[in-house]
């Protein structure tokens, strides 16, 4: 297979115009959490489609889970990388390649990443949104409390 021809950049396309067809991946995993992530952080990775021979339609190559998550969120459009002039065999080849090479984190990697994230979020929460150390904020709180006590005692 030669390198597929890319049609422009990323396009926002109607989900209803995407022909999904038979898929390589049968175990979809946790779509609800993906939908929540997409709702909070947006659609970070475009799906991949091929322009169909049916006018105005697209053949899905990669991204069925993201489409399902977008539908859960009530979205009508999704970002897509468009390819053109692929045969059915070439589309299947690309789908297999993307499925095989998308490796999930191993359990220890995921645990380390989540731990690091939680630690950074905790530190950020302690510093607040001002970007200053929690000690600085606590000192200011104490100063405000002392001033309040002074005004109350007068």
PDB file of C-alpha atoms in Angstrom:
ATOM      1  CA  UNK A   1       0.000   0.000   0.000  1.00  0.00           C
ATOM      2  CA  UNK A   2       1.300   3.420  -0.856  1.00  0.00           C
ATOM      3  CA  UNK A   3       0.952   6.401   1.472  1.00  0.00           C
ATOM      4  CA  UNK A   4      -2.730   7.473   1.460  1.00  0.00           C
ATOM      5  CA  UNK A   5      -3.588  10.869   0.020  1.00  0.00           C
ATOM      6  CA  UNK A   6      -4.687  13.301   2.703  1.00  0.00           C
ATOM      7  CA  UNK A   7      -7.442  15.731   1.758  1.00  0.00           C
ATOM      8  CA  UNK A   8      -6.622  19.066   3.367  1.00  0.00           C
ATOM      9  CA  UNK A   9      -6.446  19.386   7.117  1.00  0.00           C
ATOM     10  CA  UNK A  10      -8.806  18.301   9.860  1.00  0.00           C
ATOM     11  CA  UNK A  11     -12.488  18.742   9.003  1.00  0.00           C
ATOM     12  CA  UNK A  12     -15.560  18.828  11.212  1.00  0.00           C
ATOM     13  CA  UNK A  13     -18.024  16.350   9.712  1.00  0.00           C
ATOM     14  CA  UNK A  14     -21.549  15.257  10.602  1.00  0.00           C
ATOM     15  CA  UNK A  15     -21.571  12.017  12.569  1.00  0.00           C
ATOM     16  CA  UNK A  16     -24.669  10.892  10.627  1.00  0.00           C
ATOM     17  CA  UNK A  17     -22.635  11.031   7.391  1.00  0.00           C
ATOM     18  CA  UNK A  18     -20.129   8.427   8.617  1.00  0.00           C
ATOM     19  CA  UNK A  19     -20.533   4.837   7.415  1.00  0.00           C
ATOM     20  CA  UNK A  20     -19.151   2.620  10.172  1.00  0.00           C
ATOM     21  CA  UNK A  21     -19.413  -0.880   8.642  1.00  0.00           C
ATOM     22  CA  UNK A  22     -17.772  -4.008  10.085  1.00  0.00           C
ATOM     23  CA  UNK A  23     -15.014  -3.245  12.579  1.00  0.00           C
ATOM     24  CA  UNK A  24     -11.844  -5.067  13.608  1.00  0.00           C
ATOM     25  CA  UNK A  25     -12.249  -4.123  17.280  1.00  0.00           C
ATOM     26  CA  UNK A  26     -15.195  -5.899  18.904  1.00  0.00           C
ATOM     27  CA  UNK A  27     -14.493  -5.062  22.560  1.00  0.00           C
ATOM     28  CA  UNK A  28     -15.255  -1.374  22.917  1.00  0.00           C
ATOM     29  CA  UNK A  29     -14.239  -0.806  26.533  1.00  0.00           C
ATOM     30  CA  UNK A  30     -15.426   2.052  28.725  1.00  0.00           C
ATOM     31  CA  UNK A  31     -17.177   4.477  26.352  1.00  0.00           C
ATOM     32  CA  UNK A  32     -18.853   6.416  29.204  1.00  0.00           C
ATOM     33  CA  UNK A  33     -15.517   7.548  30.678  1.00  0.00           C
ATOM     34  CA  UNK A  34     -14.276   8.463  27.216  1.00  0.00           C
ATOM     35  CA  UNK A  35     -17.446  10.532  26.721  1.00  0.00           C
ATOM     36  CA  UNK A  36     -16.881  12.285  30.044  1.00  0.00           C
ATOM     37  CA  UNK A  37     -13.255  12.984  29.148  1.00  0.00           C
ATOM     38  CA  UNK A  38     -14.269  14.393  25.757  1.00  0.00           C
ATOM     39  CA  UNK A  39     -16.964  16.514  27.400  1.00  0.00           C
ATOM     40  CA  UNK A  40     -14.454  17.988  29.860  1.00  0.00           C
ATOM     41  CA  UNK A  41     -11.310  18.276  27.712  1.00  0.00           C
ATOM     42  CA  UNK A  42     -12.777  18.304  24.203  1.00  0.00           C
ATOM     43  CA  UNK A  43     -12.091  16.072  21.240  1.00  0.00           C
ATOM     44  CA  UNK A  44      -8.299  15.811  21.296  1.00  0.00           C
ATOM     45  CA  UNK A  45      -7.666  13.234  18.574  1.00  0.00           C
ATOM     46  CA  UNK A  46      -9.532  13.298  15.246  1.00  0.00           C
ATOM     47  CA  UNK A  47     -11.022  10.158  13.778  1.00  0.00           C
ATOM     48  CA  UNK A  48      -9.841   8.966  10.358  1.00  0.00           C
ATOM     49  CA  UNK A  49     -12.225   8.594   7.418  1.00  0.00           C
ATOM     50  CA  UNK A  50     -12.060   7.951   3.703  1.00  0.00           C
ATOM     51  CA  UNK A  51     -14.332   9.806   1.316  1.00  0.00           C
ATOM     52  CA  UNK A  52     -17.026   7.336   0.263  1.00  0.00           C
ATOM     53  CA  UNK A  53     -18.198   6.705  -3.285  1.00  0.00           C
ATOM     54  CA  UNK A  54     -21.638   7.664  -1.920  1.00  0.00           C
ATOM     55  CA  UNK A  55     -21.780  11.475  -2.227  1.00  0.00           C
ATOM     56  CA  UNK A  56     -21.576  13.306   1.083  1.00  0.00           C
ATOM     57  CA  UNK A  57     -20.659  10.168   3.060  1.00  0.00           C
ATOM     58  CA  UNK A  58     -17.433   8.933   4.683  1.00  0.00           C
ATOM     59  CA  UNK A  59     -16.106   5.455   5.436  1.00  0.00           C
ATOM     60  CA  UNK A  60     -14.778   5.147   8.972  1.00  0.00           C
ATOM     61  CA  UNK A  61     -11.215   3.892   9.192  1.00  0.00           C
ATOM     62  CA  UNK A  62     -10.442   4.625  12.823  1.00  0.00           C
ATOM     63  CA  UNK A  63     -12.314   6.182  15.762  1.00  0.00           C
ATOM     64  CA  UNK A  64     -15.551   4.291  16.418  1.00  0.00           C
ATOM     65  CA  UNK A  65     -15.209   4.653  20.207  1.00  0.00           C
ATOM     66  CA  UNK A  66     -14.821   8.438  19.867  1.00  0.00           C
ATOM     67  CA  UNK A  67     -17.908   8.564  17.645  1.00  0.00           C
ATOM     68  CA  UNK A  68     -19.925   6.641  20.249  1.00  0.00           C
ATOM     69  CA  UNK A  69     -18.638   8.947  23.000  1.00  0.00           C
ATOM     70  CA  UNK A  70     -19.522  12.017  20.928  1.00  0.00           C
ATOM     71  CA  UNK A  71     -23.041  10.644  20.433  1.00  0.00           C
ATOM     72  CA  UNK A  72     -23.399  10.085  24.202  1.00  0.00           C
ATOM     73  CA  UNK A  73     -22.472  13.764  24.611  1.00  0.00           C
ATOM     74  CA  UNK A  74     -25.129  14.758  22.081  1.00  0.00           C
ATOM     75  CA  UNK A  75     -22.615  16.030  19.533  1.00  0.00           C
ATOM     76  CA  UNK A  76     -23.676  16.099  15.890  1.00  0.00           C
ATOM     77  CA  UNK A  77     -20.199  16.730  14.413  1.00  0.00           C
ATOM     78  CA  UNK A  78     -16.739  15.300  15.011  1.00  0.00           C
ATOM     79  CA  UNK A  79     -13.246  16.244  13.832  1.00  0.00           C
ATOM     80  CA  UNK A  80     -11.825  13.951  11.180  1.00  0.00           C
ATOM     81  CA  UNK A  81      -8.723  13.482   9.094  1.00  0.00           C
ATOM     82  CA  UNK A  82      -9.923  12.766   5.568  1.00  0.00           C
ATOM     83  CA  UNK A  83      -8.186  10.405   3.206  1.00  0.00           C
ATOM     84  CA  UNK A  84      -9.267   9.720  -0.337  1.00  0.00           C
ATOM     85  CA  UNK A  85      -9.266   7.045  -3.007  1.00  0.00           C
ATOM     86  CA  UNK A  86      -8.677   4.050  -0.707  1.00  0.00           C
ATOM     87  CA  UNK A  87      -9.825   0.584  -1.630  1.00  0.00           C
ATOM     88  CA  UNK A  88     -11.699  -1.567   0.874  1.00  0.00           C
ATOM     89  CA  UNK A  89      -8.498  -3.557   1.480  1.00  0.00           C
ATOM     90  CA  UNK A  90      -6.479  -0.371   2.102  1.00  0.00           C
ATOM     91  CA  UNK A  91      -9.088   0.889   4.590  1.00  0.00           C
ATOM     92  CA  UNK A  92      -8.960  -2.443   6.425  1.00  0.00           C
ATOM     93  CA  UNK A  93      -5.167  -2.345   6.453  1.00  0.00           C
ATOM     94  CA  UNK A  94      -5.149   1.140   7.997  1.00  0.00           C
ATOM     95  CA  UNK A  95      -7.752   0.115  10.588  1.00  0.00           C
ATOM     96  CA  UNK A  96      -5.658  -2.895  11.611  1.00  0.00           C
ATOM     97  CA  UNK A  97      -2.473  -0.804  11.770  1.00  0.00           C
ATOM     98  CA  UNK A  98      -4.099   1.831  13.989  1.00  0.00           C
ATOM     99  CA  UNK A  99      -5.633  -0.798  16.292  1.00  0.00           C
ATOM    100  CA  UNK A 100      -2.433  -2.790  16.656  1.00  0.00           C
ATOM    101  CA  UNK A 101      -0.165   0.183  17.245  1.00  0.00           C
ATOM    102  CA  UNK A 102      -2.416   1.948  19.787  1.00  0.00           C
ATOM    103  CA  UNK A 103      -0.992   0.342  22.864  1.00  0.00           C
ATOM    104  CA  UNK A 104      -2.596   1.086  26.203  1.00  0.00           C
ATOM    105  CA  UNK A 105      -0.492   1.886  29.224  1.00  0.00           C
ATOM    106  CA  UNK A 106       0.548  -1.143  31.230  1.00  0.00           C
ATOM    107  CA  UNK A 107      -0.842  -1.241  34.779  1.00  0.00           C
ATOM    108  CA  UNK A 108       2.389   0.012  36.482  1.00  0.00           C
ATOM    109  CA  UNK A 109       2.676   2.876  33.958  1.00  0.00           C
ATOM    110  CA  UNK A 110      -0.938   3.869  34.484  1.00  0.00           C
ATOM    111  CA  UNK A 111      -0.562   3.698  38.289  1.00  0.00           C
ATOM    112  CA  UNK A 112       2.579   5.897  38.203  1.00  0.00           C
ATOM    113  CA  UNK A 113       0.916   8.404  35.859  1.00  0.00           C
ATOM    114  CA  UNK A 114      -2.217   8.675  38.015  1.00  0.00           C
ATOM    115  CA  UNK A 115      -0.134   9.016  41.184  1.00  0.00           C
ATOM    116  CA  UNK A 116       1.934  11.803  39.584  1.00  0.00           C
ATOM    117  CA  UNK A 117      -1.230  13.563  38.413  1.00  0.00           C
ATOM    118  CA  UNK A 118      -2.848  13.369  41.869  1.00  0.00           C
ATOM    119  CA  UNK A 119       0.309  14.729  43.522  1.00  0.00           C
ATOM    120  CA  UNK A 120       0.509  17.634  41.084  1.00  0.00           C
ATOM    121  CA  UNK A 121      -3.200  18.426  41.490  1.00  0.00           C
ATOM    122  CA  UNK A 122      -2.848  18.328  45.276  1.00  0.00           C
ATOM    123  CA  UNK A 123       0.147  20.684  45.129  1.00  0.00           C
ATOM    124  CA  UNK A 124      -1.716  22.987  42.739  1.00  0.00           C
ATOM    125  CA  UNK A 125      -4.755  23.025  45.043  1.00  0.00           C
ATOM    126  CA  UNK A 126      -2.546  23.887  48.010  1.00  0.00           C
ATOM    127  CA  UNK A 127      -1.003  26.753  46.061  1.00  0.00           C
ATOM    128  CA  UNK A 128      -4.357  27.880  44.825  1.00  0.00           C
ATOM    129  CA  UNK A 129      -4.867  29.547  41.495  1.00  0.00           C
ATOM    130  CA  UNK A 130      -2.538  32.428  42.339  1.00  0.00           C
ATOM    131  CA  UNK A 131       0.548  30.347  41.675  1.00  0.00           C
ATOM    132  CA  UNK A 132       2.059  31.072  45.088  1.00  0.00           C
ATOM    133  CA  UNK A 133       3.118  28.752  47.878  1.00  0.00           C
ATOM    134  CA  UNK A 134       0.497  27.605  50.370  1.00  0.00           C
ATOM    135  CA  UNK A 135       2.616  29.101  53.204  1.00  0.00           C
ATOM    136  CA  UNK A 136       2.232  32.570  51.619  1.00  0.00           C
ATOM    137  CA  UNK A 137      -1.531  32.135  51.391  1.00  0.00           C
ATOM    138  CA  UNK A 138      -1.736  30.852  54.997  1.00  0.00           C
ATOM    139  CA  UNK A 139       0.300  33.850  56.241  1.00  0.00           C
ATOM    140  CA  UNK A 140      -2.134  36.212  54.504  1.00  0.00           C
ATOM    141  CA  UNK A 141      -5.077  34.361  56.051  1.00  0.00           C
ATOM    142  CA  UNK A 142      -3.530  34.758  59.520  1.00  0.00           C
ATOM    143  CA  UNK A 143      -2.965  38.481  58.897  1.00  0.00           C
ATOM    144  CA  UNK A 144      -6.610  38.909  57.883  1.00  0.00           C
ATOM    145  CA  UNK A 145      -7.771  36.991  60.967  1.00  0.00           C
ATOM    146  CA  UNK A 146      -5.601  39.196  63.247  1.00  0.00           C
ATOM    147  CA  UNK A 147      -6.944  42.379  61.662  1.00  0.00           C
ATOM    148  CA  UNK A 148     -10.507  41.121  62.092  1.00  0.00           C
ATOM    149  CA  UNK A 149      -9.838  40.437  65.775  1.00  0.00           C
ATOM    150  CA  UNK A 150      -8.336  43.928  66.213  1.00  0.00           C
ATOM    151  CA  UNK A 151     -11.397  45.586  64.690  1.00  0.00           C
ATOM    152  CA  UNK A 152     -13.739  43.444  66.781  1.00  0.00           C
ATOM    153  CA  UNK A 153     -11.951  44.304  70.045  1.00  0.00           C
ATOM    154  CA  UNK A 154     -12.107  48.068  69.390  1.00  0.00           C
TER     155      UNK A 154
END
